[in-house]
XYZ file of C-alpha atoms in Angstrom:
565
model
C -21.811 12.761 -2.716
C -22.252 14.053 0.829
C -19.537 16.372 2.133
C -18.625 15.642 5.727
C -17.512 18.383 8.075
C -14.145 18.365 9.760
C -15.755 17.457 13.067
C -17.571 14.497 11.516
C -14.367 13.315 9.859
C -12.497 13.613 13.144
C -15.191 11.671 14.963
C -15.150 8.983 12.277
C -11.344 8.763 12.447
C -11.448 8.318 16.250
C -14.072 5.618 15.963
C -12.153 3.829 13.226
C -8.892 4.009 15.198
C -10.546 2.808 18.393
C -12.959 0.160 17.109
C -11.325 -1.460 14.093
C -8.105 -2.553 15.893
C -10.169 -3.722 18.886
C -12.508 -5.685 16.651
C -9.622 -7.262 14.755
C -7.757 -8.103 17.974
C -10.899 -9.569 19.556
C -11.613 -11.785 16.576
C -7.981 -12.857 16.365
C -7.823 -13.659 20.081
C -11.063 -15.638 19.956
C -9.868 -17.621 16.950
C -6.417 -18.170 18.448
C -8.001 -19.302 21.716
C -10.383 -21.652 19.899
C -7.629 -23.060 17.648
C -5.305 -23.514 20.633
C -7.961 -25.374 22.632
C -8.881 -27.559 19.647
C -5.247 -28.370 18.986
C -4.547 -29.239 22.610
C -7.692 -31.387 22.764
C -6.774 -33.112 19.523
C -3.219 -33.792 20.698
C -4.524 -35.205 23.978
C -7.103 -37.394 22.242
C -4.599 -38.666 19.685
C -2.181 -39.492 22.472
C -4.851 -41.342 24.454
C -6.241 -43.368 21.559
C -2.751 -44.205 20.294
C -1.819 -45.507 23.759
C -5.015 -47.580 23.962
C -4.384 -49.020 20.499
C -0.845 -49.939 21.483
C -2.100 -51.619 24.684
C -4.720 -53.574 22.759
C -2.138 -54.689 20.201
C 0.235 -55.833 22.942
C -2.569 -57.643 24.761
C -3.765 -59.432 21.607
C -0.208 -60.447 20.774
C 0.104 -62.032 24.213
C -3.257 -63.744 23.731
C -2.176 -65.147 20.362
C 0.973 -66.517 21.954
C -1.076 -68.265 24.667
C -3.600 -69.634 22.158
C -0.885 -70.965 19.857
C 0.732 -72.688 22.837
C -2.572 -74.261 23.892
C -3.392 -75.725 20.520
C -0.132 -77.663 20.392
C -0.384 -79.068 23.936
C -0.371 -82.932 23.675
C -2.814 -83.275 26.576
C -5.301 -81.010 24.821
C -4.962 -82.744 21.465
C -5.283 -86.214 23.090
C -8.344 -85.175 25.110
C -10.086 -83.771 22.012
C -9.110 -86.577 19.683
C -9.844 -89.297 22.286
C -13.255 -87.917 23.179
C -14.716 -87.193 26.576
C -12.806 -89.973 28.176
C -9.531 -88.070 28.047
C -7.551 -86.995 31.082
C -9.561 -83.975 32.182
C -7.259 -83.068 35.025
C -4.172 -82.860 32.809
C -6.061 -80.697 30.263
C -7.170 -78.229 32.951
C -3.658 -78.186 34.323
C -2.236 -77.323 30.886
C -4.991 -74.753 30.290
C -4.422 -72.870 33.550
C -0.666 -73.105 33.436
C -0.538 -71.662 29.911
C -3.067 -68.834 30.498
C -2.114 -67.967 34.065
C -0.639 -64.566 33.073
C -3.877 -63.495 31.317
C -6.595 -64.979 33.516
C -7.599 -61.519 34.809
C -7.829 -59.980 31.349
C -9.758 -62.692 29.408
C -11.356 -66.125 29.478
C -9.895 -69.017 27.489
C -11.966 -72.036 26.401
C -11.408 -75.248 24.446
C -14.151 -76.480 22.098
C -14.360 -79.862 20.424
C -14.814 -80.244 16.700
C -18.615 -80.145 17.068
C -18.509 -76.727 18.665
C -19.186 -77.856 22.228
C -17.159 -76.156 24.954
C -15.435 -78.811 27.004
C -12.843 -76.862 28.976
C -12.838 -73.201 30.140
C -11.248 -70.836 32.609
C -14.584 -69.070 33.104
C -17.464 -70.132 35.284
C -19.798 -70.688 32.319
C -22.235 -73.545 31.665
C -20.335 -76.750 31.053
C -21.664 -77.448 27.602
C -22.053 -74.022 25.936
C -21.745 -74.353 22.147
C -20.680 -72.328 19.056
C -21.658 -73.069 15.443
C -18.925 -74.672 13.379
C -20.394 -74.118 9.885
C -20.428 -70.330 10.135
C -19.207 -67.577 12.372
C -16.078 -67.533 14.477
C -15.121 -71.271 14.392
C -15.675 -71.565 10.657
C -13.443 -68.498 10.050
C -10.729 -69.908 12.333
C -10.741 -73.272 10.516
C -10.509 -71.587 7.111
C -7.837 -69.126 8.227
C -5.380 -71.429 9.907
C -4.425 -68.625 12.319
C -6.136 -66.552 14.999
C -9.263 -64.695 13.900
C -11.209 -62.006 15.779
C -14.917 -61.269 15.893
C -17.417 -59.417 17.920
C -19.583 -61.784 19.964
C -22.722 -62.813 18.078
C -26.079 -62.382 19.723
C -26.866 -65.977 18.780
C -23.969 -67.330 20.808
C -25.815 -66.696 24.112
C -22.477 -65.641 25.585
C -21.700 -62.730 27.900
C -18.556 -61.992 25.898
C -18.375 -58.918 23.666
C -15.133 -59.782 21.866
C -13.909 -63.225 20.777
C -10.891 -64.777 19.090
C -10.344 -68.377 17.946
C -7.765 -70.668 16.368
C -8.026 -74.325 15.220
C -6.491 -77.313 17.059
C -5.253 -79.893 14.569
C -3.957 -83.436 14.920
C -1.994 -84.419 11.877
C -3.714 -81.723 9.859
C -7.204 -82.803 10.881
C -9.241 -80.308 12.988
C -10.058 -81.796 16.365
C -11.111 -78.680 18.288
C -10.720 -74.950 18.822
C -9.134 -72.531 21.302
C -11.485 -69.573 21.935
C -10.735 -66.247 23.674
C -13.660 -64.430 25.340
C -13.543 -60.823 26.568
C -16.512 -59.484 28.460
C -17.452 -55.838 29.063
C -15.628 -56.070 32.383
C -12.471 -57.342 30.695
C -12.502 -54.506 28.140
C -13.099 -51.930 30.858
C -10.227 -53.378 32.833
C -7.954 -53.275 29.771
C -8.646 -49.577 29.019
C -9.195 -48.433 32.602
C -7.480 -45.065 33.215
C -6.276 -44.799 29.610
C -8.663 -41.959 28.655
C -10.087 -38.973 30.519
C -13.260 -39.054 32.568
C -15.045 -36.721 30.105
C -14.260 -38.995 27.139
C -15.956 -42.222 26.067
C -14.745 -45.251 24.142
C -16.439 -47.192 21.389
C -14.973 -50.370 19.850
C -16.251 -51.627 16.472
C -15.270 -54.661 14.472
C -14.003 -54.601 10.894
C -17.598 -54.285 9.650
C -18.290 -51.324 11.967
C -20.568 -53.375 14.187
C -20.410 -52.439 17.816
C -18.294 -54.596 20.132
C -17.943 -52.407 23.199
C -19.262 -49.013 24.302
C -18.708 -46.963 27.429
C -21.662 -46.677 29.779
C -22.365 -43.029 28.803
C -22.588 -43.686 25.044
C -26.000 -44.245 23.425
C -24.716 -47.510 22.018
C -27.703 -48.469 19.902
C -27.673 -45.309 17.771
C -24.126 -43.979 17.761
C -22.458 -46.942 16.044
C -25.002 -47.051 13.223
C -24.806 -43.278 12.721
C -21.016 -43.315 12.631
C -21.108 -46.217 10.170
C -23.451 -44.249 7.893
C -21.254 -41.130 8.098
C -18.153 -43.175 7.291
C -19.803 -44.821 4.270
C -21.040 -41.384 3.132
C -17.521 -39.905 3.434
C -18.782 -37.409 6.003
C -17.045 -36.071 9.111
C -17.900 -38.058 12.203
C -20.272 -36.184 14.507
C -23.137 -36.672 16.926
C -26.636 -35.258 16.597
C -25.928 -32.046 18.515
C -22.373 -31.506 17.286
C -21.096 -31.465 20.885
C -18.370 -34.103 20.463
C -15.254 -34.771 18.419
C -14.394 -38.323 17.323
C -10.951 -39.842 16.787
C -10.637 -43.218 15.054
C -7.712 -45.713 14.965
C -7.748 -49.276 13.572
C -5.879 -51.954 15.490
C -3.730 -53.969 13.010
C -4.085 -57.470 14.512
C -7.815 -57.675 15.018
C -8.823 -54.944 12.527
C -11.020 -53.570 15.307
C -11.753 -49.813 15.297
C -11.201 -47.801 18.461
C -13.281 -44.609 18.496
C -12.656 -42.005 21.203
C -15.548 -39.630 21.836
C -14.397 -36.360 23.410
C -16.421 -33.230 24.213
C -15.534 -30.191 22.141
C -13.105 -27.882 23.999
C -15.525 -24.993 23.671
C -19.096 -25.853 24.386
C -21.809 -23.977 22.592
C -22.754 -22.048 25.722
C -19.113 -21.107 26.289
C -18.816 -19.843 22.700
C -21.940 -17.744 23.146
C -20.570 -16.355 26.417
C -17.252 -15.404 24.819
C -19.037 -13.682 21.943
C -21.255 -11.852 24.415
C -18.245 -10.644 26.427
C -16.470 -9.576 23.246
C -19.548 -7.711 22.029
C -19.988 -5.919 25.353
C -16.298 -4.956 25.344
C -16.607 -3.520 21.846
C -19.728 -1.566 22.786
C -17.985 -0.205 25.892
C -14.969 0.874 23.867
C -17.271 2.370 21.245
C -18.980 4.485 23.909
C -15.652 5.618 25.349
C -14.370 6.499 21.879
C -17.503 8.528 21.150
C -17.226 10.473 24.434
C -13.494 11.130 24.131
C -13.625 11.990 20.430
C -16.546 14.385 20.871
C -14.802 16.125 23.774
C -11.525 16.354 21.911
C -13.155 17.418 18.644
C -15.074 20.141 20.511
C -11.828 21.520 21.952
C -10.228 21.404 18.530
C -13.252 22.507 16.548
C -14.129 25.654 18.501
C -10.928 27.584 17.611
C -11.087 26.252 14.051
C -14.661 27.464 13.719
C -13.645 30.901 15.077
C -10.733 30.987 12.651
C -12.964 29.955 9.749
C -15.493 32.672 10.619
C -12.734 35.276 10.847
C -11.281 34.231 7.481
C -14.766 34.505 5.927
C -14.930 38.125 7.099
C -11.463 38.749 5.678
C -12.687 37.415 2.324
C -15.547 39.924 2.517
C -13.025 42.748 2.991
C -13.062 43.223 6.756
C -9.374 43.413 7.740
C -10.097 44.746 11.232
C -11.212 41.341 12.508
C -9.212 39.894 15.417
C -9.557 36.548 17.188
C -9.697 36.409 20.977
C -6.826 34.144 21.884
C -6.280 32.763 25.391
C -4.635 29.474 24.448
C -0.932 28.634 24.443
C -0.995 25.465 22.341
C -0.690 25.152 18.561
C -4.240 26.412 18.017
C -3.384 29.503 20.051
C -0.247 30.031 17.958
C -2.339 29.700 14.789
C -4.818 32.318 16.042
C -1.945 34.655 16.920
C -0.469 34.291 13.431
C -3.873 35.060 11.931
C -4.092 38.282 13.952
C -0.592 39.302 12.837
C -1.480 38.416 9.241
C -4.513 40.737 9.250
C -2.365 43.503 10.726
C 0.141 43.109 7.909
C -2.651 42.998 5.352
C -3.972 46.291 6.680
C -0.483 47.763 6.508
C 0.091 46.420 2.994
C -3.257 47.808 1.879
C -2.327 51.213 3.261
C 1.062 51.039 1.524
C -0.602 49.987 -1.733
C -2.991 52.933 -1.566
C -0.108 55.300 -0.912
C 1.919 53.852 -3.781
C -1.096 54.043 -6.078
C -1.503 57.729 -5.258
C 2.189 58.289 -5.930
C 1.906 56.351 -9.223
C -1.059 58.422 -10.311
C 0.895 61.563 -9.559
C 3.881 60.254 -11.526
C 1.656 59.411 -14.494
C 0.241 62.908 -14.442
C 3.781 64.346 -14.447
C 4.778 61.983 -17.266
C 1.824 63.041 -19.364
C 2.708 66.661 -18.726
C 6.310 65.954 -19.720
C 5.144 64.385 -22.994
C 3.749 67.752 -24.097
C 7.269 69.088 -24.822
C 8.287 66.171 -27.180
C 4.987 66.563 -29.007
C 5.642 70.286 -29.313
C 9.120 69.521 -30.756
C 7.633 66.990 -33.171
C 5.111 69.586 -34.420
C 7.850 72.202 -34.710
C 10.071 69.827 -36.754
C 7.139 69.125 -39.014
C 6.791 72.887 -39.615
C 10.539 73.147 -40.360
C 10.222 70.280 -42.855
C 7.525 72.089 -44.819
C 9.419 75.384 -44.681
C 12.471 73.582 -46.125
C 10.365 72.287 -48.967
C 8.840 75.725 -49.576
C 12.247 77.389 -49.634
C 13.720 74.544 -51.695
C 16.147 73.302 -49.006
C 15.750 69.511 -49.303
C 18.434 68.672 -46.703
C 16.564 70.635 -44.061
C 13.290 68.913 -45.000
C 14.931 65.472 -44.904
C 16.608 66.076 -41.561
C 13.386 67.394 -40.079
C 11.347 64.440 -41.342
C 13.897 61.881 -40.166
C 14.308 63.547 -36.789
C 10.533 63.652 -36.367
C 10.314 59.895 -37.041
C 13.087 59.206 -34.545
C 11.414 61.424 -31.985
C 8.018 59.762 -32.572
C 9.569 56.320 -32.006
C 11.389 57.453 -28.858
C 8.250 58.791 -27.198
C 6.050 55.801 -28.095
C 4.859 53.567 -25.218
C 5.894 50.317 -26.946
C 8.855 48.514 -25.376
C 9.161 46.002 -28.240
C 8.890 46.752 -31.958
C 9.316 44.623 -35.089
C 12.867 44.348 -36.349
C 11.641 45.951 -39.575
C 10.722 49.150 -37.683
C 14.054 49.163 -35.840
C 15.991 48.891 -39.105
C 13.890 51.686 -40.638
C 14.743 53.887 -37.634
C 18.461 53.184 -38.172
C 18.102 54.161 -41.807
C 16.487 57.458 -40.743
C 19.330 58.148 -38.369
C 21.979 57.243 -40.954
C 20.253 59.541 -43.452
C 20.610 62.460 -41.037
C 24.293 61.647 -40.370
C 24.960 61.220 -44.115
C 23.893 64.833 -44.632
C 26.221 65.864 -41.813
C 29.157 63.700 -42.950
C 28.637 63.709 -46.683
C 30.169 60.597 -48.308
C 31.944 59.518 -45.102
C 30.223 56.126 -44.757
C 27.585 53.767 -46.159
C 25.082 51.405 -44.482
C 24.447 47.819 -45.637
C 21.437 45.829 -44.431
C 21.956 42.042 -44.697
C 19.107 40.880 -42.425
C 17.043 37.923 -43.684
C 13.555 39.065 -44.748
C 11.996 36.195 -42.765
C 13.227 37.846 -39.539
C 11.809 41.326 -40.130
C 8.678 40.610 -38.067
C 10.634 39.428 -35.008
C 10.076 41.567 -31.900
C 13.133 43.326 -30.461
C 13.602 46.037 -27.781
C 13.013 49.550 -29.057
C 16.095 51.665 -29.952
C 18.396 48.630 -29.795
C 20.389 49.198 -33.010
C 20.506 53.020 -33.274
C 22.979 53.505 -30.346
C 25.338 50.895 -31.865
C 25.274 52.599 -35.280
C 25.732 55.964 -33.570
C 28.882 54.696 -31.784
C 30.259 53.420 -35.074
C 29.716 56.795 -36.764
C 30.867 59.063 -33.965
C 33.778 56.958 -32.592
C 34.645 54.383 -35.246
C 34.977 56.670 -38.264
C 36.632 59.556 -36.474
C 39.665 60.490 -38.585
C 38.773 57.978 -41.364
C 38.182 58.969 -44.951
C 35.344 56.543 -45.735
C 33.559 53.830 -43.805
C 31.074 50.997 -44.053
C 28.510 49.827 -41.527
C 27.035 46.358 -42.027
C 24.009 44.981 -40.149
C 23.629 41.196 -40.412
C 20.884 39.046 -38.909
C 20.128 35.316 -38.831
C 18.392 32.724 -36.690
C 19.740 29.557 -35.119
C 17.030 27.412 -33.604
C 15.051 29.728 -31.307
C 17.832 32.344 -31.065
C 18.032 35.542 -33.120
C 21.575 36.866 -33.739
C 22.272 40.398 -35.055
C 25.745 41.868 -35.655
C 26.666 45.524 -36.244
C 30.080 45.669 -37.932
C 32.161 48.667 -39.054
C 35.569 49.035 -40.670
C 36.620 52.018 -38.569
C 39.477 52.346 -36.128
C 37.856 49.965 -33.568
C 37.162 50.261 -29.884
C 40.075 50.997 -27.587
C 41.470 48.358 -25.254
C 40.673 50.520 -22.237
C 37.046 51.045 -23.313
C 36.669 47.292 -24.049
C 38.129 46.381 -20.641
C 35.814 48.773 -18.826
C 32.777 47.366 -20.698
C 33.639 43.720 -20.063
C 34.428 44.342 -16.373
C 31.047 46.007 -15.858
C 32.444 49.338 -14.676
C 30.027 52.254 -14.865
C 30.684 54.523 -17.864
C 31.606 58.182 -17.622
C 30.236 60.999 -19.741
C 32.843 60.488 -22.508
C 32.501 56.669 -22.721
C 30.312 54.640 -25.085
C 27.157 55.256 -23.101
C 24.910 53.761 -25.786
C 26.650 50.364 -25.527
C 26.032 50.203 -21.774
C 22.379 51.161 -22.156
C 21.651 48.556 -24.858
C 23.466 45.835 -22.882
C 21.544 46.722 -19.698
C 18.195 46.676 -21.547
C 18.886 43.222 -23.074
C 19.928 41.746 -19.738
C 16.911 43.186 -17.959
C 14.537 41.737 -20.548
C 16.154 38.354 -21.241
C 18.525 37.602 -18.361
C 22.264 37.553 -17.899
C 22.797 34.952 -20.640
C 21.908 37.589 -23.253
C 23.330 41.014 -24.041
C 26.128 42.506 -26.143
C 29.215 40.567 -27.137
C 32.280 41.992 -28.874
C 33.559 39.737 -31.671
C 37.140 39.815 -32.867
C 37.452 41.523 -36.268
C 40.392 42.113 -38.579
C 39.442 45.804 -38.841
C 36.995 47.968 -36.979
C 34.511 46.760 -34.403
C 31.924 43.965 -34.480
C 29.177 43.855 -31.857
C 26.892 40.823 -31.623
C 23.389 40.857 -30.132
C 21.755 37.561 -29.149
C 18.132 37.348 -27.971
C 15.225 34.857 -28.112
C 13.546 34.732 -31.489
C 10.090 35.036 -29.910
C 11.152 37.948 -27.719
C 11.303 35.799 -24.532
C 12.862 32.552 -23.286
C 16.394 31.233 -23.065
C 19.146 30.998 -25.614
C 19.133 27.845 -27.760
C 22.293 25.952 -28.578
C 23.254 25.750 -32.229
């Protein structure tokens, strides 16, 4: 995987911050603008077509009222039933009086039972005819009410929309009342009801065209819309430049279709996308220029700092960065210069301390010559005691040599087994000095003999018991007990002597520094345990019926914290 530099990452971050929000906002604004325009156009179209449908319904209701009045006029029935010899003047008078309120909106005609038009409010040929066995008149006779149809091409009429109802005399059909609406009538009815950019198409219940605005390709649009409707497809034109809204009028079952141009034309959409693209490219260029300039200002001091740190890694602590800036990068360079100064000082101090340590080690090695000389001398005394048959001298010399060897060893921790053996050596020496004055009992579990403990931990406690506890006593007993509880090793050194004084116990528990006559060994052992294992460990005095009992608690593995039991 390719590793990008800091400058490349910074440039990429600037571009992402500058372009991604702009791109998202641009797309959102375009979509919001498009959705808002579409919604407003749809609301306007729905309002217009709903108003036109309501007007058509109201107009047809008025027409039905007029037609129902005409077919029950006695003059009309008498004229139709009596033949052509009826009172023509009275029929025309009834016809015009009844239809006077709608004469501008439609033509009304009366046909006899043979389908011949005998009376009309329109200036049409006197004897225009309609078929009675099929079509409009046949449907009116079978319905008993008012029926609506688009004008048939075979009717040779200028009307585009027709309605008819049957005139009956005693239940016998004697004629028909027919409503004719021409293109002019329909235009007058819907004039001003829809916008100038929209167009209207009226279809009958069978989706045959009845009326179309002048700017609609009438011969193709109706058939295409009918095919899309039957195919359950969205209504659209060939170029997809228009939206269509359809409402069916309940009385006539006619369909009103409003054709409206899309709010955003294709050229307008392309223009908006072009403007958005140019804006994004402009912002991209600005982001590149600004980010490169800013990254250069930020990268130059970082590159100098990186180069200086590389030289520090190679061991050159004399490197310094030229710093003329006061911002955060200048502060960082100043801290780097101070850091290298301190490193140089620390290195000089370390070299000085190392020289001092080497000198101290030399002195320590020289000082170890005297203990080795004493050890060799004691070994000579031991063999002289054996030669001269003085076993006490040989035993004391051998034991003292072992104690001396252990004291000068470099090991800080020894097995508990070795520590107990050292105590036995010391007790053996003191037994020769104080013959029969005390005995030592070792009650430590064998499983704990390999546990690591600080060197010379038990010998000072046994020494205090012998020198201070048994002073003035005839005989004594020292008992060393050891056990484990969880991860904690517990060792007690108990004697049956006179016990530690209250003053000495108070001074020890209060942490006061001991004097030359105090129990110096107790303080040393307690200090060693606390230094190695922390303040939770150390010496504890346990109440005893006679003598003194000192408890040592330390981790079983030589390190860690005390475990609860």
